[in-house]
Short mmCIF file of C-alpha atoms in Angstrom, two decimals:
data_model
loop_
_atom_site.label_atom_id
_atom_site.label_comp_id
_atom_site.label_asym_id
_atom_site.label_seq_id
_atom_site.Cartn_x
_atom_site.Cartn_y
_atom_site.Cartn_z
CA UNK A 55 147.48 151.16 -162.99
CA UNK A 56 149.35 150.85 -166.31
CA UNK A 57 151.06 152.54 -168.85
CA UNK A 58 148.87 154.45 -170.29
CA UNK A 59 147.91 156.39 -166.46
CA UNK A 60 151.44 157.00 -166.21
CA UNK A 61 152.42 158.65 -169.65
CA UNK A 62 152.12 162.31 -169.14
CA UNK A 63 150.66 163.31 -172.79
CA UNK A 64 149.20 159.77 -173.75
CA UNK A 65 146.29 161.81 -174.58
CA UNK A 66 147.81 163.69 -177.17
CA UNK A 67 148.84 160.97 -178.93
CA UNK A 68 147.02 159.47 -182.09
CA UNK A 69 145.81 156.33 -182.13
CA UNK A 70 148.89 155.04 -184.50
CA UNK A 71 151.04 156.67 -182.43
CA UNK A 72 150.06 155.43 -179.06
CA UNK A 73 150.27 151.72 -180.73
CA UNK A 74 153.59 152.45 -181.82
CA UNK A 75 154.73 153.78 -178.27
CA UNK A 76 153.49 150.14 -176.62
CA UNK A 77 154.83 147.95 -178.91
CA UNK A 78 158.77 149.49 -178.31
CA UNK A 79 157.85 149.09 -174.56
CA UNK A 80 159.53 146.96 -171.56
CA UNK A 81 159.15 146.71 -168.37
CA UNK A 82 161.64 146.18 -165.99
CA UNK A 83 162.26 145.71 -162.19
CA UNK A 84 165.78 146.17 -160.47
CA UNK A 85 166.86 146.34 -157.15
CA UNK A 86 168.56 148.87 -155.16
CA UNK A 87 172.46 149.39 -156.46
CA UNK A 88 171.69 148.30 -160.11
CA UNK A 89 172.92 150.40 -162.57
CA UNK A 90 170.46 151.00 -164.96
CA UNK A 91 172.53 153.23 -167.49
CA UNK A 92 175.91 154.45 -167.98
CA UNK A 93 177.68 157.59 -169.75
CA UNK A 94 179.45 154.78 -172.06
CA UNK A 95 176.70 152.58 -173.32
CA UNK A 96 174.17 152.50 -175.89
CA UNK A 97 171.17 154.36 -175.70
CA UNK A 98 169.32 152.66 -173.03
CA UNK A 99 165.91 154.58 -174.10
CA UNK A 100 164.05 157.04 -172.13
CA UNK A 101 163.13 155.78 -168.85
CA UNK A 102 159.40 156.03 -167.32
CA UNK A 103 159.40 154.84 -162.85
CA UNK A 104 156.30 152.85 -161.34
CA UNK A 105 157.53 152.70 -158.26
CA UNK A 106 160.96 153.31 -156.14
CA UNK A 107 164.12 156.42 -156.75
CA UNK A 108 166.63 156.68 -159.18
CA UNK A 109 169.57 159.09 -158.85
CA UNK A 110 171.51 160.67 -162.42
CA UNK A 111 174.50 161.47 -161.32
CA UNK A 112 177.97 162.52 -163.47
CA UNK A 113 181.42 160.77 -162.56
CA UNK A 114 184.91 162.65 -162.82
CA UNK A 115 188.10 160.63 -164.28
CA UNK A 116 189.10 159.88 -160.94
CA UNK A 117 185.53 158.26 -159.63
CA UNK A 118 183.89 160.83 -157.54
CA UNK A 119 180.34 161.55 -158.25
CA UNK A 120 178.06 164.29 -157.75
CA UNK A 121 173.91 163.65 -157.86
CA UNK A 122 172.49 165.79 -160.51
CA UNK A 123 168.80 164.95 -159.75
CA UNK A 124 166.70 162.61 -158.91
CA UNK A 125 163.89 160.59 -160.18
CA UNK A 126 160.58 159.41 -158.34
CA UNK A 127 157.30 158.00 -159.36
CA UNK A 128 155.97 159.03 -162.95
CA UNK A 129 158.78 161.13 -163.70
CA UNK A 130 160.79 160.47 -166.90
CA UNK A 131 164.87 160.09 -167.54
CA UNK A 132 166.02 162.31 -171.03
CA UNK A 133 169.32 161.55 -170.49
CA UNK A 134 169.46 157.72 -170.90
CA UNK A 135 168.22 158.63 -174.21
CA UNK A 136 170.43 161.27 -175.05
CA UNK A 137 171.08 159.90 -178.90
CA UNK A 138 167.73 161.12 -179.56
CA UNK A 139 169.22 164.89 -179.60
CA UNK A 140 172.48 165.62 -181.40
CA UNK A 141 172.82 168.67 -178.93
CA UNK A 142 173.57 166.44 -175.57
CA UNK A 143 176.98 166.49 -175.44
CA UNK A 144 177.69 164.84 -171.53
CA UNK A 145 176.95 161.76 -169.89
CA UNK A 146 175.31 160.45 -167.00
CA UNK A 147 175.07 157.36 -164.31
CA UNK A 148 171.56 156.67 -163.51
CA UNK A 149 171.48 153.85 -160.67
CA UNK A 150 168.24 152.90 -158.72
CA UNK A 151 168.54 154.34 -155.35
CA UNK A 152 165.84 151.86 -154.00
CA UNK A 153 164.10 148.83 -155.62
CA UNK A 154 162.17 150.74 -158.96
CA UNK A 155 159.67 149.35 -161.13
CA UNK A 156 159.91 151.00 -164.40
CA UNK A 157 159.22 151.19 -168.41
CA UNK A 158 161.86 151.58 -171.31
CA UNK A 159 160.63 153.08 -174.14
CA UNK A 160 163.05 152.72 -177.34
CA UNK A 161 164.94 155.25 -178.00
CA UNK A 162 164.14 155.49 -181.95
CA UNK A 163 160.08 154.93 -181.41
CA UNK A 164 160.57 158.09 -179.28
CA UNK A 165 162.46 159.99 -181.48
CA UNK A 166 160.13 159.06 -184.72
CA UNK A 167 156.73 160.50 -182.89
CA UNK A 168 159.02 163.44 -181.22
CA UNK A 169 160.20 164.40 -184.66
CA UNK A 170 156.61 164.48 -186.37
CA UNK A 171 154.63 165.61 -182.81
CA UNK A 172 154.35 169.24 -181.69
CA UNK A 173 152.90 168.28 -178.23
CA UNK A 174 155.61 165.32 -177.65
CA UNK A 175 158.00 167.79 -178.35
CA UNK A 176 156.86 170.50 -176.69
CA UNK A 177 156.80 167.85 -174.00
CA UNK A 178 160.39 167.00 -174.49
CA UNK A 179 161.09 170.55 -174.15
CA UNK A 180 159.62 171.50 -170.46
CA UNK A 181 161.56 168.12 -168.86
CA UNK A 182 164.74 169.08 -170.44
CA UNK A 183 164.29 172.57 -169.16
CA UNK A 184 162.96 170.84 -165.58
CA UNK A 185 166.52 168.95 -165.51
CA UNK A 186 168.38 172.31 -166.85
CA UNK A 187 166.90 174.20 -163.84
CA UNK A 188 167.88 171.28 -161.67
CA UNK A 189 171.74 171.94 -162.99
CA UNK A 190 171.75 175.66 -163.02
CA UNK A 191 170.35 174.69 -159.34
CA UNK A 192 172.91 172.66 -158.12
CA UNK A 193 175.89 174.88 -159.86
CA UNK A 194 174.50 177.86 -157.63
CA UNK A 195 175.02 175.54 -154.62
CA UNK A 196 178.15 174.97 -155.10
CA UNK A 197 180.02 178.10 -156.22
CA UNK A 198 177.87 179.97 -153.81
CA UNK A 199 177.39 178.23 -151.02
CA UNK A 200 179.46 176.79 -148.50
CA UNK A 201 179.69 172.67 -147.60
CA UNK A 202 178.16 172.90 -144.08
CA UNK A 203 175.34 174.29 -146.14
CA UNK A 204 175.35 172.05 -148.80
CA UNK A 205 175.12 169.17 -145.87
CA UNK A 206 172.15 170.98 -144.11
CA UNK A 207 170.10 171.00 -147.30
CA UNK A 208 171.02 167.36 -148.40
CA UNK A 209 170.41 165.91 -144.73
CA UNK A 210 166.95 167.87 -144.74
CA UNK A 211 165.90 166.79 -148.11
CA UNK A 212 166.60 163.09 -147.58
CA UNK A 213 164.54 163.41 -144.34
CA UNK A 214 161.56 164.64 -146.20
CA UNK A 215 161.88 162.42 -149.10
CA UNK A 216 162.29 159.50 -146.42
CA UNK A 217 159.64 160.75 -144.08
CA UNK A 218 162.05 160.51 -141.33
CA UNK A 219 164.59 162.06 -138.94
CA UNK A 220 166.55 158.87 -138.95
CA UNK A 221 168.56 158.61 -142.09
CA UNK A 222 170.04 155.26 -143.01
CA UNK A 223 173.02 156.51 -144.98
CA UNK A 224 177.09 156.22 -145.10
CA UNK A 225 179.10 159.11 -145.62
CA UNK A 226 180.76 157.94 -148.66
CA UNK A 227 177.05 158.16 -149.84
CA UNK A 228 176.62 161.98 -149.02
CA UNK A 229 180.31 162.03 -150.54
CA UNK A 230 179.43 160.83 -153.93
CA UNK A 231 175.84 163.04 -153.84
CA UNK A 232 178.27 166.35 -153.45
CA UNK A 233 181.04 165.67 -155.38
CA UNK A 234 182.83 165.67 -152.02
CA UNK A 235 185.43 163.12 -149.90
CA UNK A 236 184.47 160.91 -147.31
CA UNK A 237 187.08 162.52 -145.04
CA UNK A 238 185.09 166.21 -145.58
CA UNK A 239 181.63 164.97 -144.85
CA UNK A 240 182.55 162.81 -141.81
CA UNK A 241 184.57 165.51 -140.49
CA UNK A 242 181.41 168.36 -140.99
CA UNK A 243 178.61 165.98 -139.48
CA UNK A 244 180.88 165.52 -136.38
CA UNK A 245 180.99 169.47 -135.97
CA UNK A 246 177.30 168.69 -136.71
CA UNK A 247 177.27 166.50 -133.87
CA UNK A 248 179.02 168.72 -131.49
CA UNK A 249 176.71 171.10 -132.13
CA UNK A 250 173.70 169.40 -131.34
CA UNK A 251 172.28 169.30 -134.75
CA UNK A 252 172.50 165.10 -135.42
CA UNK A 253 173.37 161.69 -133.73
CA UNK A 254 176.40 159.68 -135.35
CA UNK A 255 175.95 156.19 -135.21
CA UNK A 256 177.16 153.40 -136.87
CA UNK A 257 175.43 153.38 -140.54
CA UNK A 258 173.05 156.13 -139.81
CA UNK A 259 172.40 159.72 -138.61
CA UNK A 260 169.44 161.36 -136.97
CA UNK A 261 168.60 164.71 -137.32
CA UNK A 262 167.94 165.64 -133.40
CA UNK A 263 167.02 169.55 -134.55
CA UNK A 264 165.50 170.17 -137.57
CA UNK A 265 164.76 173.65 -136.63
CA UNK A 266 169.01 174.78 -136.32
CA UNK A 267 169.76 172.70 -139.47
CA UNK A 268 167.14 174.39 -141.35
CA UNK A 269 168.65 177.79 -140.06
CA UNK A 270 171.98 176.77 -141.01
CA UNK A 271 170.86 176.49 -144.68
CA UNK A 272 169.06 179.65 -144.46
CA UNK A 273 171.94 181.72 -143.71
CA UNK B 62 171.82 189.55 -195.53
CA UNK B 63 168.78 189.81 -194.01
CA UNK B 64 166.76 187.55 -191.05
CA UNK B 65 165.20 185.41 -193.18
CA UNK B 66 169.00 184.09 -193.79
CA UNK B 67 170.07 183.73 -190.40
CA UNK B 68 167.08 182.33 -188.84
CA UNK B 69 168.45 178.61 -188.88
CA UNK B 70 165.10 176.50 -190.21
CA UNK B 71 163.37 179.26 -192.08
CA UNK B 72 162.23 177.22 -194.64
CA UNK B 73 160.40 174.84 -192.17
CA UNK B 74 158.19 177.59 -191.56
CA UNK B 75 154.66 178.04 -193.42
CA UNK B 76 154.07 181.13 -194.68
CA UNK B 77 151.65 181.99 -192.60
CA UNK B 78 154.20 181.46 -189.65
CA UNK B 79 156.81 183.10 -191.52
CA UNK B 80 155.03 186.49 -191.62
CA UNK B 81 154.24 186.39 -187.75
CA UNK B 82 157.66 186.19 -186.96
CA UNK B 83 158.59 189.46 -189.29
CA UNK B 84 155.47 191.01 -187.43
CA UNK B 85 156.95 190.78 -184.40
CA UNK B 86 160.54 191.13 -185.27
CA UNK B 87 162.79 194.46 -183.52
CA UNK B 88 166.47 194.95 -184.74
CA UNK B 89 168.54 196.59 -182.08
CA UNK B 90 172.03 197.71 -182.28
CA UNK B 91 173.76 197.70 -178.39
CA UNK B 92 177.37 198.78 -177.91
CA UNK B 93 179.74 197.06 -175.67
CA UNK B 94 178.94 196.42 -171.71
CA UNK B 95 174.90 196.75 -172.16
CA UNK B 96 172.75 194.23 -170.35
CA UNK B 97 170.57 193.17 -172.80
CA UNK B 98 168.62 191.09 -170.48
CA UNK B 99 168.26 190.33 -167.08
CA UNK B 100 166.57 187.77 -164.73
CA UNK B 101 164.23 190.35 -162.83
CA UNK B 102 162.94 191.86 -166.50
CA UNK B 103 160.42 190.68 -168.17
CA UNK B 104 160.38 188.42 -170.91
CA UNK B 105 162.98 190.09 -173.33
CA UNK B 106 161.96 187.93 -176.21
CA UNK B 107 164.72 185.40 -178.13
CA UNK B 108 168.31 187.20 -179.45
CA UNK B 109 169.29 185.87 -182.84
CA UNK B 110 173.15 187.63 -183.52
CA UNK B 111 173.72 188.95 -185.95
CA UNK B 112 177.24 190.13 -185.47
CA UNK B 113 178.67 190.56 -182.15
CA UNK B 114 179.30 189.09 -178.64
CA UNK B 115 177.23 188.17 -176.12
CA UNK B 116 177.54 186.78 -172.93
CA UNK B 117 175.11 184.47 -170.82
CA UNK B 118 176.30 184.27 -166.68
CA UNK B 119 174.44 184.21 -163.75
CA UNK B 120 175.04 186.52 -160.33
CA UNK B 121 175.23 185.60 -156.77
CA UNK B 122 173.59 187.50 -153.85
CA UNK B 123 176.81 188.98 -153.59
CA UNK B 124 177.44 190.31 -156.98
CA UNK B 125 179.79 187.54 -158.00
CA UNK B 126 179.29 186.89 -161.69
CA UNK B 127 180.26 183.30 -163.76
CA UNK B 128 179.50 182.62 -167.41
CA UNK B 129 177.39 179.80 -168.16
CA UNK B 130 178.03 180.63 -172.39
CA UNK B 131 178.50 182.90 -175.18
CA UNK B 132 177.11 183.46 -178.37
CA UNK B 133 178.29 184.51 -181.69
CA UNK B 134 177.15 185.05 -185.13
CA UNK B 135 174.00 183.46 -186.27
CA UNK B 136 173.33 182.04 -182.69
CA UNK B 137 170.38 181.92 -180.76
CA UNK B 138 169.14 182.71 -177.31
CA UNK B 139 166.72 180.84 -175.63
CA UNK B 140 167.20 181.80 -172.09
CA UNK B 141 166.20 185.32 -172.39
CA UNK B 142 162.71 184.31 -173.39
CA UNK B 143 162.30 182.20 -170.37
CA UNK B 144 158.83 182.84 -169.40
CA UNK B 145 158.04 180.31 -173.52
CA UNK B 146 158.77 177.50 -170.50
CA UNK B 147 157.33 176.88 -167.45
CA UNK B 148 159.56 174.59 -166.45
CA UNK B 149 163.00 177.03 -167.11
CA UNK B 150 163.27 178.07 -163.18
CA UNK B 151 166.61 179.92 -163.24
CA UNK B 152 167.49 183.23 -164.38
CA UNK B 153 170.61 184.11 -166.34
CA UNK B 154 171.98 187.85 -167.27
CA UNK B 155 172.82 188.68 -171.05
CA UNK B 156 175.58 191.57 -172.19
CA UNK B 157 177.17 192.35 -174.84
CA UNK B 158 181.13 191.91 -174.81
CA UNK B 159 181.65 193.19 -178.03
CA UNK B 160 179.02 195.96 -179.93
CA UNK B 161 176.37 193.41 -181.25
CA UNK B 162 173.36 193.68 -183.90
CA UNK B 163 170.89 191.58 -183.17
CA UNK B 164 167.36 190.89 -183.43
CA UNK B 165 164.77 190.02 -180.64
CA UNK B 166 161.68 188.29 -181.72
CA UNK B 167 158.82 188.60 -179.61
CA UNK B 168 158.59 185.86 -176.90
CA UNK B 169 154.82 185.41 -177.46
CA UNK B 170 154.99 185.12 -180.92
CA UNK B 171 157.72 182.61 -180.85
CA UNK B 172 155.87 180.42 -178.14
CA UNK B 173 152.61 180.23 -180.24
CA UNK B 174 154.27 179.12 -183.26
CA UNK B 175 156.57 175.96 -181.09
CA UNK B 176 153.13 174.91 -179.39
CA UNK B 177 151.84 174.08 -183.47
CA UNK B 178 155.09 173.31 -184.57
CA UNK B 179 156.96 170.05 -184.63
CA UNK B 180 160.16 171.19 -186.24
CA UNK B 181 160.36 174.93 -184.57
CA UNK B 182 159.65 172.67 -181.15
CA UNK B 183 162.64 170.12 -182.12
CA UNK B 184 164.68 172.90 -183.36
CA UNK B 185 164.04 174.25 -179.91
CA UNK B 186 165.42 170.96 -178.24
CA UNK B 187 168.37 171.49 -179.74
CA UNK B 188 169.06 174.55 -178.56
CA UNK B 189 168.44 173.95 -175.10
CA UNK B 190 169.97 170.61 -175.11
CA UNK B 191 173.31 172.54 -176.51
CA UNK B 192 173.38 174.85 -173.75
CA UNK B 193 172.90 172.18 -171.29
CA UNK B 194 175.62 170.74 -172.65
CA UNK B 195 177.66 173.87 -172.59
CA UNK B 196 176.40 174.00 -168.17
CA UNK B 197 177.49 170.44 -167.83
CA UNK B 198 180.80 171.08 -169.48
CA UNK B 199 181.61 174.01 -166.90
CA UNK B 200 180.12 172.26 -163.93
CA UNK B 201 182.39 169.15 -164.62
CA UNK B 202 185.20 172.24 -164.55
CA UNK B 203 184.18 173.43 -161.80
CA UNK B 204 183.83 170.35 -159.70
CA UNK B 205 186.58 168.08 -161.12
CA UNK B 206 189.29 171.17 -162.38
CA UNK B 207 191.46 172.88 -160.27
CA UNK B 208 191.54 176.93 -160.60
CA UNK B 209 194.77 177.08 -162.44
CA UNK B 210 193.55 174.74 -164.94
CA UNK B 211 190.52 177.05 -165.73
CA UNK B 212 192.80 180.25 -166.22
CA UNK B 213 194.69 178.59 -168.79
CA UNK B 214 191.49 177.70 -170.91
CA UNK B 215 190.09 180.76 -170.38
CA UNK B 216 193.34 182.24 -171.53
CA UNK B 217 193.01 180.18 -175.04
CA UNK B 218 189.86 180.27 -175.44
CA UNK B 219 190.14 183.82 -175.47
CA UNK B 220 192.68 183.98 -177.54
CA UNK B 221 191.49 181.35 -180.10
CA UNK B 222 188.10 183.69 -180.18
CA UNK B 223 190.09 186.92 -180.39
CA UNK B 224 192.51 185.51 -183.02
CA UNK B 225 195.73 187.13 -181.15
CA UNK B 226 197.64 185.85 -177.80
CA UNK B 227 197.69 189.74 -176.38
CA UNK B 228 194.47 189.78 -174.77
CA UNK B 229 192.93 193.17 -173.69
CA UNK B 230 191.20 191.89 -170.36
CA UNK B 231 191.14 192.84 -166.83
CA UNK B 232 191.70 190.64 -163.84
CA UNK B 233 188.42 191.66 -162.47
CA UNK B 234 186.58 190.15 -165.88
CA UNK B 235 188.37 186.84 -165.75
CA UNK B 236 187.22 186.68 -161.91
CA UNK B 237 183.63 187.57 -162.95
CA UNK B 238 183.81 184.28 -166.11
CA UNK B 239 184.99 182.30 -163.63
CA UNK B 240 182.86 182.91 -160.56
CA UNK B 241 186.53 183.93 -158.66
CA UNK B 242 187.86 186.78 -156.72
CA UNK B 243 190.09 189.63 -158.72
CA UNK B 244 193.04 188.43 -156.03
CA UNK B 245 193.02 185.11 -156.91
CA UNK B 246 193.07 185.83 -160.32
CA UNK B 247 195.65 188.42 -160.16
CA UNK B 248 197.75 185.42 -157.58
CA UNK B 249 197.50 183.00 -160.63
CA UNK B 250 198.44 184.85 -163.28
CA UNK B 251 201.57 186.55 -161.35
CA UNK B 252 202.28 182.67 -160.89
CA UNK B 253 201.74 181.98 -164.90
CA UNK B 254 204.11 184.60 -165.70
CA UNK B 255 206.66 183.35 -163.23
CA UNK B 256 206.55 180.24 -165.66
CA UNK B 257 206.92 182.28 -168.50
CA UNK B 258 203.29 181.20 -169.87
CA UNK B 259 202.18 184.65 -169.75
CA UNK B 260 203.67 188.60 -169.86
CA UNK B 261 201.35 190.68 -167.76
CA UNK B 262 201.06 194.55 -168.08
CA UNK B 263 198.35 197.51 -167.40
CA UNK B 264 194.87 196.14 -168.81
CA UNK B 265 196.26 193.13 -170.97
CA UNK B 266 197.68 190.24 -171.01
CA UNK B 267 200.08 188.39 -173.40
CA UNK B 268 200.10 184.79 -174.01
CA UNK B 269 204.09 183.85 -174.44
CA UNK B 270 203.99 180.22 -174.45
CA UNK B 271 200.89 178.70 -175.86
CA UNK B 272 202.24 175.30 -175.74
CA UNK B 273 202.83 175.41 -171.51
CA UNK B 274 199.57 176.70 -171.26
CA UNK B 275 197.78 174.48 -172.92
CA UNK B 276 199.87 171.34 -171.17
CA UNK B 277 198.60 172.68 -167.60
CA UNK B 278 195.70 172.46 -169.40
CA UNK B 279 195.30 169.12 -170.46
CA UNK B 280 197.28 167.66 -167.31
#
């Protein structure tokens, strides 16, 4: 499988284009932890994953995080390009949440075909409205809803994204993915715990019934 | 002045593409307080303002309100022509806050001409990626900035849009911006005045110290 498989609109592409596209390209591998682009640096270029989970996430003065979305096989990072658009005004932290295989394709070759394409920037358009509904997502969540339901939902979606009740995660981690303390999140999973819903144990937590988390975010 | 001069790339238009959008051009005239748009509706089409106020905010299940941005003069609104993008999975609510003119062109028309059209479709980018811009801005408030903090801005903002510091405005509509209660509101603004930032009486409220208010602000 190569590049070409992975590129959503290679197709619509011309020939010149398409050349132009491959010769700006590099592939890169990095483990788990690496941060692959920061809110302060140069633009990185937009970002294309092979294989393994990146997280964007946005970082206050004071160092807490919040997860803004997430990235998985085929689907493409904007934001680490964001000099390509005058408009984008924020900045975000994209760090590999597992080992990723992925392509960075320059920033400027982008831009060039973007500027000249209809269909690249059409295609431009419907992932930066993808991430926008993300957002307006996750600002629902949290004036709307309440933390024990913002836990349910995150503990839920890592098990499906995982494949598995037993989550291998900290709770600084679930901190930093709601823009919440340590202190909150350990406190709400043992009231979790009490209640039957997941099993503490050093470095990870099992989700022992689906069914009453899942009811807990329905409410 | 006339469309043609507030429609930002005009001239990048053909001809051809120029007379579709007159074609399917309405002008409406709304006074103060009318939803122009809302997420159930259909497709309203895209606003261009032509003078006026409007607001963009989005509603819980429970009625409470918070705005996600405003537009003035010459801008443009995407968001009420959602159904041009697949990918735009949110719904937003559009009144005018001050009588508006404004026209709407017709969503379909406007989506046929982007698909052909590099610089409509970049245009387009821009746009979005501005009011994603403008969501990130207020979801970094609402995360990172404590309540207080957001009264004040809201406070100058208001003022610096109104061009005065005595601000006809009701507890309940800051509460609604801010996706608050009226009590709170009316808590922190009894608590402003106390400081002698602000003088409160029936149905406005004065800004007395602009300098105070804008320290809390930048604390």
């Amino acid at each position: 499988m190569d590049f070409q498989s992975y590129f959503p609109i290679w197709k619509k592409l011309t020939p010149m284009q398409q050349e132009r596209i491959l010769n700006s390209l590099t592939e890169r591998k990095v483990s788990k932890g690496t941060v692959i682009h920061n809110g302060n640096m140069d633009c990185t270029g937009l970002l294309l994953v092979k294989s393994g989970q990146l997280r964007a996430y946005i970082l206050s003065d004071e160092g807490r995080e919040i997860t803004i979305y997430r990235l998985f096989e085929r689907d493409m990072c904007l934001f680490s390009a964001s000099c390509i658009m005058r408009s984008i005004q924020f900045e975000v932290t994209i760090e590999a949440e597992k080992d990723t295989e992925l392509w960075v394709i320059a920033a400027e070759t982008y831009q060039g075909i973007m500027e000249e394409s209809a269909p690249v920037s059409n295609y431009t358009n419907e992932l930066m409205s993808s991430r926008f509904s993300d957002v307006m997502w996750l600002m629902e969540q949290i004036m709307w809803k309440s933390l024990d339901k913002r836990v349910a939902a995150f503990l839920l979606e890592e098990a499906s994204i995982e494949g598995a009740n037993r989550l291998k995660i900290t709770h600084e981690t679930i901190a930093n993915h709601l823009g919440s303390h340590r202190e909150v999140i350990t406190r709400m999973l043992r009231y979790f715990q009490n209640e039957g819903m997941v099993k503490l144990s050093r470095g990870t937590i099992e989700i022992t019934n689906t069914e009453k988390l899942r009811l807990l975010n329905d409410m």
